[in-house]
PDB file of C-alpha atoms and ligand atoms in Angstrom:
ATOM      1  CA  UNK U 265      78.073 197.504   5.123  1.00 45.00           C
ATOM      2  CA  UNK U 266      78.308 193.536   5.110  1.00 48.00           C
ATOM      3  CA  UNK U 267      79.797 193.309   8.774  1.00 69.00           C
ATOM      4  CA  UNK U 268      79.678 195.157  12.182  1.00 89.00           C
ATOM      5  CA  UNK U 269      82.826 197.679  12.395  1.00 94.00           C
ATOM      6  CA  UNK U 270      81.803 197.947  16.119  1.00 93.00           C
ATOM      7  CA  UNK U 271      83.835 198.287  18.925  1.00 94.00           C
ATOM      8  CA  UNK U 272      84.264 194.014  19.216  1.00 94.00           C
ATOM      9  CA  UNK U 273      85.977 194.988  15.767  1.00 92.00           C
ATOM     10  CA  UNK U 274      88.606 197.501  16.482  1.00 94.00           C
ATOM     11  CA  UNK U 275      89.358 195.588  19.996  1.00 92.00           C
ATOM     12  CA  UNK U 276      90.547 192.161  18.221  1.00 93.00           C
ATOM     13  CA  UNK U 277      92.208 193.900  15.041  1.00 90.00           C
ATOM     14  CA  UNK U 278      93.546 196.685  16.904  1.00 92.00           C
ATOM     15  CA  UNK U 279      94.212 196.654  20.427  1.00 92.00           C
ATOM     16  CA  UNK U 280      94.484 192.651  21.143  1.00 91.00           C
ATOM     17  CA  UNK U 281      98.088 192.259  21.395  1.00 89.00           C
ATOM     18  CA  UNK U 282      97.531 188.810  19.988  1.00 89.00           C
ATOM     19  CA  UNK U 283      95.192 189.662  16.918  1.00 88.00           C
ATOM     20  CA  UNK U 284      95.497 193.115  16.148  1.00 90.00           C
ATOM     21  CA  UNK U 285      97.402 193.665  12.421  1.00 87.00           C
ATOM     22  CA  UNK U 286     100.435 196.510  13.087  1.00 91.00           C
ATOM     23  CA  UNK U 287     101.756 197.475  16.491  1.00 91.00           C
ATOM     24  CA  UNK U 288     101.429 201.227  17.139  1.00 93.00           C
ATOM     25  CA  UNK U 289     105.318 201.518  16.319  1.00 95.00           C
ATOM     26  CA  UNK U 290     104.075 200.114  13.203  1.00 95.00           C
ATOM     27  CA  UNK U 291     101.120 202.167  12.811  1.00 96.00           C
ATOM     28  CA  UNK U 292     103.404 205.533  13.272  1.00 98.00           C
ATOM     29  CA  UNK U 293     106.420 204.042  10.665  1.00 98.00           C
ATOM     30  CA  UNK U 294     103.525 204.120   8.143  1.00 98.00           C
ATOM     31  CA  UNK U 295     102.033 207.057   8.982  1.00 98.00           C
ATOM     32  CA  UNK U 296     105.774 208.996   9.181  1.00 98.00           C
ATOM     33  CA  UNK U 297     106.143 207.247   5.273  1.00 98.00           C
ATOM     34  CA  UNK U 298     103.247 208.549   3.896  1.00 98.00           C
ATOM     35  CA  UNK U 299     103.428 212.081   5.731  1.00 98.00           C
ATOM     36  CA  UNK U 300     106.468 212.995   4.237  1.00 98.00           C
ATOM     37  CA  UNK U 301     106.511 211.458   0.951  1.00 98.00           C
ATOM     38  CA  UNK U 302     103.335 213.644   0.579  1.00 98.00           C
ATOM     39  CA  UNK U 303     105.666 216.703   1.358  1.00 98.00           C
ATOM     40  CA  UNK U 304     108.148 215.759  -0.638  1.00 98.00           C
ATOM     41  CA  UNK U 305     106.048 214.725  -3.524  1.00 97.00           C
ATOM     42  CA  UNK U 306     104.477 218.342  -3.087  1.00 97.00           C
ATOM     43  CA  UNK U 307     107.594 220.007  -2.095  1.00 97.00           C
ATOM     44  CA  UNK U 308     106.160 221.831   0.727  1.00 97.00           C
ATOM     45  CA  UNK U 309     104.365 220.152   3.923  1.00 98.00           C
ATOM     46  CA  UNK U 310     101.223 218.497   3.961  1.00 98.00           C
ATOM     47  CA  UNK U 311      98.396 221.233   5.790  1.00 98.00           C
ATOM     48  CA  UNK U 312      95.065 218.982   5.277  1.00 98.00           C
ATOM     49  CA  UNK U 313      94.147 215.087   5.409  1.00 98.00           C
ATOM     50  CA  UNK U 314      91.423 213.508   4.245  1.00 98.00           C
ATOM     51  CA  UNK U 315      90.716 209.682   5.986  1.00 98.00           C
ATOM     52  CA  UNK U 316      88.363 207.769   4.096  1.00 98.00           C
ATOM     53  CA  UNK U 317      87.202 204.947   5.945  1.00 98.00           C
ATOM     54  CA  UNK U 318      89.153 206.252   9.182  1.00 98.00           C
ATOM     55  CA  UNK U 319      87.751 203.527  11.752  1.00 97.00           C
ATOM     56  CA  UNK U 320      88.328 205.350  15.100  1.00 97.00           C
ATOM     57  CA  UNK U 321      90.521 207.930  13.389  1.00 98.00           C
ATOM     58  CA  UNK U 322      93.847 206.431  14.711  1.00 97.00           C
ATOM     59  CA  UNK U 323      96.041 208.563  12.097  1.00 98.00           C
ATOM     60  CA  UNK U 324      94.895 211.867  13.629  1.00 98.00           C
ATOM     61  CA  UNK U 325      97.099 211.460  16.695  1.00 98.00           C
ATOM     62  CA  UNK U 326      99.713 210.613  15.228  1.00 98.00           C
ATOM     63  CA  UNK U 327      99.676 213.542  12.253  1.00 98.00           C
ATOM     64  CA  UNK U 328      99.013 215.779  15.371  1.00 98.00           C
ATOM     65  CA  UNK U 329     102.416 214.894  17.404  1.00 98.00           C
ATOM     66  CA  UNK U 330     104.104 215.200  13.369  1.00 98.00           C
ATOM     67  CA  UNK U 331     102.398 217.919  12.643  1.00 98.00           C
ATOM     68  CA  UNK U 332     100.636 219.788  15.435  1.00 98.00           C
ATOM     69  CA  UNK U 333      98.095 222.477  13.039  1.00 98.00           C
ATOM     70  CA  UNK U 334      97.545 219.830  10.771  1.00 98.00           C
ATOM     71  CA  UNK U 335      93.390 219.514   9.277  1.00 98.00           C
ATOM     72  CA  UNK U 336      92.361 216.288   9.547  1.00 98.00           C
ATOM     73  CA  UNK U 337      89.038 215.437   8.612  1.00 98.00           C
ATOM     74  CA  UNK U 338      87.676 211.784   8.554  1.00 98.00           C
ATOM     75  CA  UNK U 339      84.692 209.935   7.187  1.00 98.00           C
ATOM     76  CA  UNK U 340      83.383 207.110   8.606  1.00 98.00           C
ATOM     77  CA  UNK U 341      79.976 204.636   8.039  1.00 97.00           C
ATOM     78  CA  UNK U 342      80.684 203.188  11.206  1.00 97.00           C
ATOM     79  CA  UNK U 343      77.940 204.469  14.090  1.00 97.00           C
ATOM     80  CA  UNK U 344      80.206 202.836  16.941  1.00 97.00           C
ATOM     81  CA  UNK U 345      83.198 204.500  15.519  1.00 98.00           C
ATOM     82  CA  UNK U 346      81.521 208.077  14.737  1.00 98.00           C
ATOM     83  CA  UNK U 347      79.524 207.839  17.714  1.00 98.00           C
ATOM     84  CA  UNK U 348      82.753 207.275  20.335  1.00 98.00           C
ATOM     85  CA  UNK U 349      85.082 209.535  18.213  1.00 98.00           C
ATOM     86  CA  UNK U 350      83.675 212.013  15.895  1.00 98.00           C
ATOM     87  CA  UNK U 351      83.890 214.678  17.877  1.00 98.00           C
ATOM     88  CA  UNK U 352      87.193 214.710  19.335  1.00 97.00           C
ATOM     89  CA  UNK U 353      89.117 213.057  16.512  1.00 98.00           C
ATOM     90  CA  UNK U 354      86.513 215.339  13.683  1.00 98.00           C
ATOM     91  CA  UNK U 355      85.020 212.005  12.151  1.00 98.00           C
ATOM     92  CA  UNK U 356      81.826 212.150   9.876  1.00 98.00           C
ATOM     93  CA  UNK U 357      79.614 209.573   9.300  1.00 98.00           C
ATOM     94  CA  UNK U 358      79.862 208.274   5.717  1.00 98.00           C
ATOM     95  CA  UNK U 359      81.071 206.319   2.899  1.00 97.00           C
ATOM     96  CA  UNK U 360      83.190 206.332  -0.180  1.00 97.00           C
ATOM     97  CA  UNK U 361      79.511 206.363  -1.865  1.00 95.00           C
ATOM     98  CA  UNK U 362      78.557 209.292  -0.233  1.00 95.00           C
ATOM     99  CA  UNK U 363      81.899 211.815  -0.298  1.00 97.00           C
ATOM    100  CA  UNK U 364      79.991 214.200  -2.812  1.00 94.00           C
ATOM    101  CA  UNK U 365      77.299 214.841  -0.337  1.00 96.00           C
ATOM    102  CA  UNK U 366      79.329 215.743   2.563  1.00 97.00           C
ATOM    103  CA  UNK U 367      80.639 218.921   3.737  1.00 97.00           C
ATOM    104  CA  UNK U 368      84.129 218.579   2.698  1.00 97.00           C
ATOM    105  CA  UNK U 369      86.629 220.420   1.950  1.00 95.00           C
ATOM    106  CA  UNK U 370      87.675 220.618  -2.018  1.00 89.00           C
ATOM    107  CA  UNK U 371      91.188 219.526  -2.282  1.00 96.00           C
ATOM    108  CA  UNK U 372      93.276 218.186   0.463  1.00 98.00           C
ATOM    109  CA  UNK U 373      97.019 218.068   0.483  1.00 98.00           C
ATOM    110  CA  UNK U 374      96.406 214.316   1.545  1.00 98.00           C
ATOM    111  CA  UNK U 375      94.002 211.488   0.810  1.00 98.00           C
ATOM    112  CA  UNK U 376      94.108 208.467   2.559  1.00 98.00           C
ATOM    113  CA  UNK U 377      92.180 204.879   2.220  1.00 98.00           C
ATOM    114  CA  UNK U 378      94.230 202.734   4.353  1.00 97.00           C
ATOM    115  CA  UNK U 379      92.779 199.275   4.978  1.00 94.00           C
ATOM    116  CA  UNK U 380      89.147 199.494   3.147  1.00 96.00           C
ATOM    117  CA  UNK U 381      89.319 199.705  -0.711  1.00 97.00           C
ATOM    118  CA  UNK U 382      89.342 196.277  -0.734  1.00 95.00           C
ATOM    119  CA  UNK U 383      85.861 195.505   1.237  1.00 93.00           C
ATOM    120  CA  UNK U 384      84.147 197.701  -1.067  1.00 95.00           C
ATOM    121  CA  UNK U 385      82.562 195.564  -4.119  1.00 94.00           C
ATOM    122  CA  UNK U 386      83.031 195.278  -7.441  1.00 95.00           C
ATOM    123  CA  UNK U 387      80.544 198.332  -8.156  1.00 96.00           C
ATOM    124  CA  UNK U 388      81.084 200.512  -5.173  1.00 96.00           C
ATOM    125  CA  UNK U 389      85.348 200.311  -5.855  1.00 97.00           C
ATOM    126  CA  UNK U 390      84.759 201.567  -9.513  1.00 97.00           C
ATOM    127  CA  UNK U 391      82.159 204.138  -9.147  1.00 96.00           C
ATOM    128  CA  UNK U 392      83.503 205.373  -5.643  1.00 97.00           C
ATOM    129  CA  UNK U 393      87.629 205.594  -6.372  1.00 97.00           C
ATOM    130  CA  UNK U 394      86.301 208.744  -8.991  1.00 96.00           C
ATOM    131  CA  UNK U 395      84.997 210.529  -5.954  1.00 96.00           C
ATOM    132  CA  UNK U 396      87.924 209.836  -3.405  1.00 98.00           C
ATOM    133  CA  UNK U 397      90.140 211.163  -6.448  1.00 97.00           C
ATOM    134  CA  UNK U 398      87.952 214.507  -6.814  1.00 96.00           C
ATOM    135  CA  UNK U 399      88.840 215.168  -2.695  1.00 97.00           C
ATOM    136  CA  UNK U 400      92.802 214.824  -3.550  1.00 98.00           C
ATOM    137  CA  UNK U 401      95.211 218.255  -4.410  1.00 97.00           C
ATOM    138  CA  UNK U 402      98.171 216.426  -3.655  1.00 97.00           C
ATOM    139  CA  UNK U 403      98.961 213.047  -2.994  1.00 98.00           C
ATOM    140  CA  UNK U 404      96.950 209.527  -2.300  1.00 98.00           C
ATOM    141  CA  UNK U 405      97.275 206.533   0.168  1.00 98.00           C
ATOM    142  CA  UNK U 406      95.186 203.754  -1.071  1.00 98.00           C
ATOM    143  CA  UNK U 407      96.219 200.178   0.484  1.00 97.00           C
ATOM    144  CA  UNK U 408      94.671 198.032  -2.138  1.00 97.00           C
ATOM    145  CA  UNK U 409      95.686 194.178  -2.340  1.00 96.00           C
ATOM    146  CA  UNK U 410      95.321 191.870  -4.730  1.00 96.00           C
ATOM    147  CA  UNK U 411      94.889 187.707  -5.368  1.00 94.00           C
ATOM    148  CA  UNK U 412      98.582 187.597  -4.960  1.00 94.00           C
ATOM    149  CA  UNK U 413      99.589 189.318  -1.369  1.00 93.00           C
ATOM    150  CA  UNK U 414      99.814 187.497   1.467  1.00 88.00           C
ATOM    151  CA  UNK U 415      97.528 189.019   3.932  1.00 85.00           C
ATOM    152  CA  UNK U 416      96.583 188.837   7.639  1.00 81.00           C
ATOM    153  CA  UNK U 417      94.201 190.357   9.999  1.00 80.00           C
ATOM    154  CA  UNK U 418      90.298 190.917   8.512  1.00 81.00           C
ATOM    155  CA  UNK U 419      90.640 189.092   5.108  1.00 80.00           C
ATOM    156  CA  UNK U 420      86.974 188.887   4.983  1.00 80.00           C
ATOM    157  CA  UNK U 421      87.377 190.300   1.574  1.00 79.00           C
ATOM    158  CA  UNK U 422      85.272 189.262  -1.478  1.00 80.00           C
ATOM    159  CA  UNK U 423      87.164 187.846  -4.379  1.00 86.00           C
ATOM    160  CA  UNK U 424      90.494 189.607  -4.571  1.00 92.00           C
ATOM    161  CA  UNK U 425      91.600 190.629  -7.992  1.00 95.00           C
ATOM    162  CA  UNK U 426      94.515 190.731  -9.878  1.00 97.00           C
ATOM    163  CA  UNK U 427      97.169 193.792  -9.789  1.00 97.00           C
ATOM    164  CA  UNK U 428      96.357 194.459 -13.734  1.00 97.00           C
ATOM    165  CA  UNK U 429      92.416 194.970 -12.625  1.00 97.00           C
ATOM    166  CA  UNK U 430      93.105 197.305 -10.045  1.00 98.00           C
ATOM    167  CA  UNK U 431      96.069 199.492 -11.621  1.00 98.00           C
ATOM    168  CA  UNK U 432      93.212 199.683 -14.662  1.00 98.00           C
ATOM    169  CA  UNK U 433      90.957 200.763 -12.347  1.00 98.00           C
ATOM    170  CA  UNK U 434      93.233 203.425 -10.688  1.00 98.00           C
ATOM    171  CA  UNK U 435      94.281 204.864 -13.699  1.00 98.00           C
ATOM    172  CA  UNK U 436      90.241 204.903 -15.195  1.00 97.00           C
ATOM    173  CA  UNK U 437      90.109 207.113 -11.618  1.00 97.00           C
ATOM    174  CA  UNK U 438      92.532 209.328 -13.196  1.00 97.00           C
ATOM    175  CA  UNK U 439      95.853 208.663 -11.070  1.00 98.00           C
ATOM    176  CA  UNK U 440      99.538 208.244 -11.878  1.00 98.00           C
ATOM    177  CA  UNK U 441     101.007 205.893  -9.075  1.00 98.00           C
ATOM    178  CA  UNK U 442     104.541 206.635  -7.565  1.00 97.00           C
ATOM    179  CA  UNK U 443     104.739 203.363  -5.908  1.00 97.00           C
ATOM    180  CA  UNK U 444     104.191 202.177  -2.175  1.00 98.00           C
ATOM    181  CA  UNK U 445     100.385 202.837  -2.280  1.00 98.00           C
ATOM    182  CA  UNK U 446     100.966 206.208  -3.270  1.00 98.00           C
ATOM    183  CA  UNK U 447      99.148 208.156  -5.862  1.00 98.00           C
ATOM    184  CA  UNK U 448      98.681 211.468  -7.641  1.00 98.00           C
ATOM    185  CA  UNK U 449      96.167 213.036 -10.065  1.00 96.00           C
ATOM    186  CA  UNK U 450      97.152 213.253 -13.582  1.00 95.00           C
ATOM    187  CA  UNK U 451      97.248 216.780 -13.646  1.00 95.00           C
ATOM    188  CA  UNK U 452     100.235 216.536 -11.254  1.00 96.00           C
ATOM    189  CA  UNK U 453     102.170 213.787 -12.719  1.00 95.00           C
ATOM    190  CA  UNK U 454     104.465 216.685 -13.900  1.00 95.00           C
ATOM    191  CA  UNK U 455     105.841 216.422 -10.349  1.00 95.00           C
ATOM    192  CA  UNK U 456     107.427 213.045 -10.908  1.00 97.00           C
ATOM    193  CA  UNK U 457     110.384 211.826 -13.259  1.00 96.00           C
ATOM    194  CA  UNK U 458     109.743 209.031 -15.333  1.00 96.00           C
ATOM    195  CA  UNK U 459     111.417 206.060 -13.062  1.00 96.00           C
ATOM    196  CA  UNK U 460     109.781 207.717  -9.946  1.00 96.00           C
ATOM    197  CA  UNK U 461     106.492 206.742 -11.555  1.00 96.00           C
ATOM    198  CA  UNK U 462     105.720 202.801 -11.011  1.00 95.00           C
ATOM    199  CA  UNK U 463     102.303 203.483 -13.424  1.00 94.00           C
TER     200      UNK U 463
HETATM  201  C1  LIG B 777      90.178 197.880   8.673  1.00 77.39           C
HETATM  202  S1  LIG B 777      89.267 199.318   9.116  1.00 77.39           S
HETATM  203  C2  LIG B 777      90.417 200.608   8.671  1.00 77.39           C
HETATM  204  C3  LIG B 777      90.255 201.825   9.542  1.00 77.39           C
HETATM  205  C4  LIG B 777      91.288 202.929   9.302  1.00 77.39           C
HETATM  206  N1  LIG B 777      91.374 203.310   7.915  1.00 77.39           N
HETATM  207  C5  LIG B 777      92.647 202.546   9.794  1.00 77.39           C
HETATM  208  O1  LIG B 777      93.601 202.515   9.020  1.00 77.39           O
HETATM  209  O2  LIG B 777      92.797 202.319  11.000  1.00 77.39           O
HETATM  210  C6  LIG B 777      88.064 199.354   7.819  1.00 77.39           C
HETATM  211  C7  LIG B 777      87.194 200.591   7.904  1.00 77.39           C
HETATM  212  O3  LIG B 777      86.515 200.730   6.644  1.00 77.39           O
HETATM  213  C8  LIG B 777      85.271 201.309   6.923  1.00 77.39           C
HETATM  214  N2  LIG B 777      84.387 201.108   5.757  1.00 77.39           N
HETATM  215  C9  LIG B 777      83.678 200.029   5.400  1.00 77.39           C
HETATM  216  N3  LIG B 777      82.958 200.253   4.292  1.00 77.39           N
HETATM  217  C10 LIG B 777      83.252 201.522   3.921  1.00 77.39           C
HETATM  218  C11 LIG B 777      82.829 202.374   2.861  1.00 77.39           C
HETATM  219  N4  LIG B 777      81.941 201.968   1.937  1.00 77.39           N
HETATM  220  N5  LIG B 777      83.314 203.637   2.809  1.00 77.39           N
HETATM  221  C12 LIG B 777      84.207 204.074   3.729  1.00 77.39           C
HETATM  222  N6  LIG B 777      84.634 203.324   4.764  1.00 77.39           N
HETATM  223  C13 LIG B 777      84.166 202.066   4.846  1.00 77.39           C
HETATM  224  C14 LIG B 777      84.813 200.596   8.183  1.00 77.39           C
HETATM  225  O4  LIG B 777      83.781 201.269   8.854  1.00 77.39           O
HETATM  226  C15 LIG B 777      86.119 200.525   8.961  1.00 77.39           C
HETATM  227  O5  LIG B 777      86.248 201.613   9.849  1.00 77.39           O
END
């Protein structure tokens, strides 16, 4: 990891009214989007989420008060973030790297990557977006941005790359996008009409 996610992190980009990125009405607006485009995309309701990445797990509360029997299983390389909420919010520690070697379920309903594709490198994006798309029976979040979006909060990215590298990349990983951050596996692209699909 090239920088502390400690807890000096998560207090300035999420709790520090004047620095954190989304508000938690904003966190829940996303969370509500991607819940139930999943079940609609599926046609039945989400059951099991995957959070790649999940910081302190700050989606599980919210997919609890949605959806109160909901799995929700998060992976993590952060020790502060593990260490403080593993246990109560079921956070293991680990990477996009490391997915294969964890003990994870097969195929979850739901896979999100919200707010870390784009610290990964070069390397680690190409060879690791294979194994986030193995986890995924359903849909995909996967925030990416690229050298045009206007961003704020941790931009300590490395070089940002165009929207024609990524959607290559995406669609070397096997996915059909439906917009919005939103993905599914080629197998289910079936699912979608053709002006649903955005690649
Ligand atoms: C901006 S936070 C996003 C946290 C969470 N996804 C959210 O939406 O609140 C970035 C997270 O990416 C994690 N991260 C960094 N490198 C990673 C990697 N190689 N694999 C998985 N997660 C990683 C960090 O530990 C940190 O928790």
């Amino acid at each position: 990891m090239p920088r502390a996610y400690d807890k000096s992190y998560f207090d300035k980009f999420y709790r520090a009214s004047d620095t954190r990125v989304r508000s938690a009405a904003e966190v829940e607006r996303m969370i509500r989007f991607v819940l139930f485009t999943a079940d609609y995309v599926l046609g039945r309701p989400v059951r099991s989420v995957l959070d790649v990445g999940a910081g302190e797990g700050n989606w599980l509360p919210v997919l609890r008060k949605l959806r109160p029997r909901i799995h929700y299983q998060g992976v993590d390389p952060s020790a502060y973030a593990v260490r403080r909420f593993g246990a109560r919010r079921n956070i293991l520690l680990g990477g996009v790297g490391s997915l294969d070697q964890l003990p994870l379920r097969d195929g979850y309903d739901l896979v999100v990557a919200n707010g870390v594709l784009n610290y990964l490198s070069p390397d680690a994006l190409r060879d690791g977006l294979p194994q986030i798309v193995r986890r995924a029976d359903g849909m995909l979040y996967l925030e990416i941005f690229t050298d045009t979006d206007d961003i704020t909060g941790d931009t300590r990215f490395g070089q940002l790359e165009s929207a024609a590298h990524y959607r290559t990349l995406l669609k070397r990983a096997g996915l059909v996008g439906l917009g919005m951050h939103c993905y599914l596996r080629r197998a289910l692209e079936g699912r979608l009409a053709a002006l649903e699909r955005s690649m």
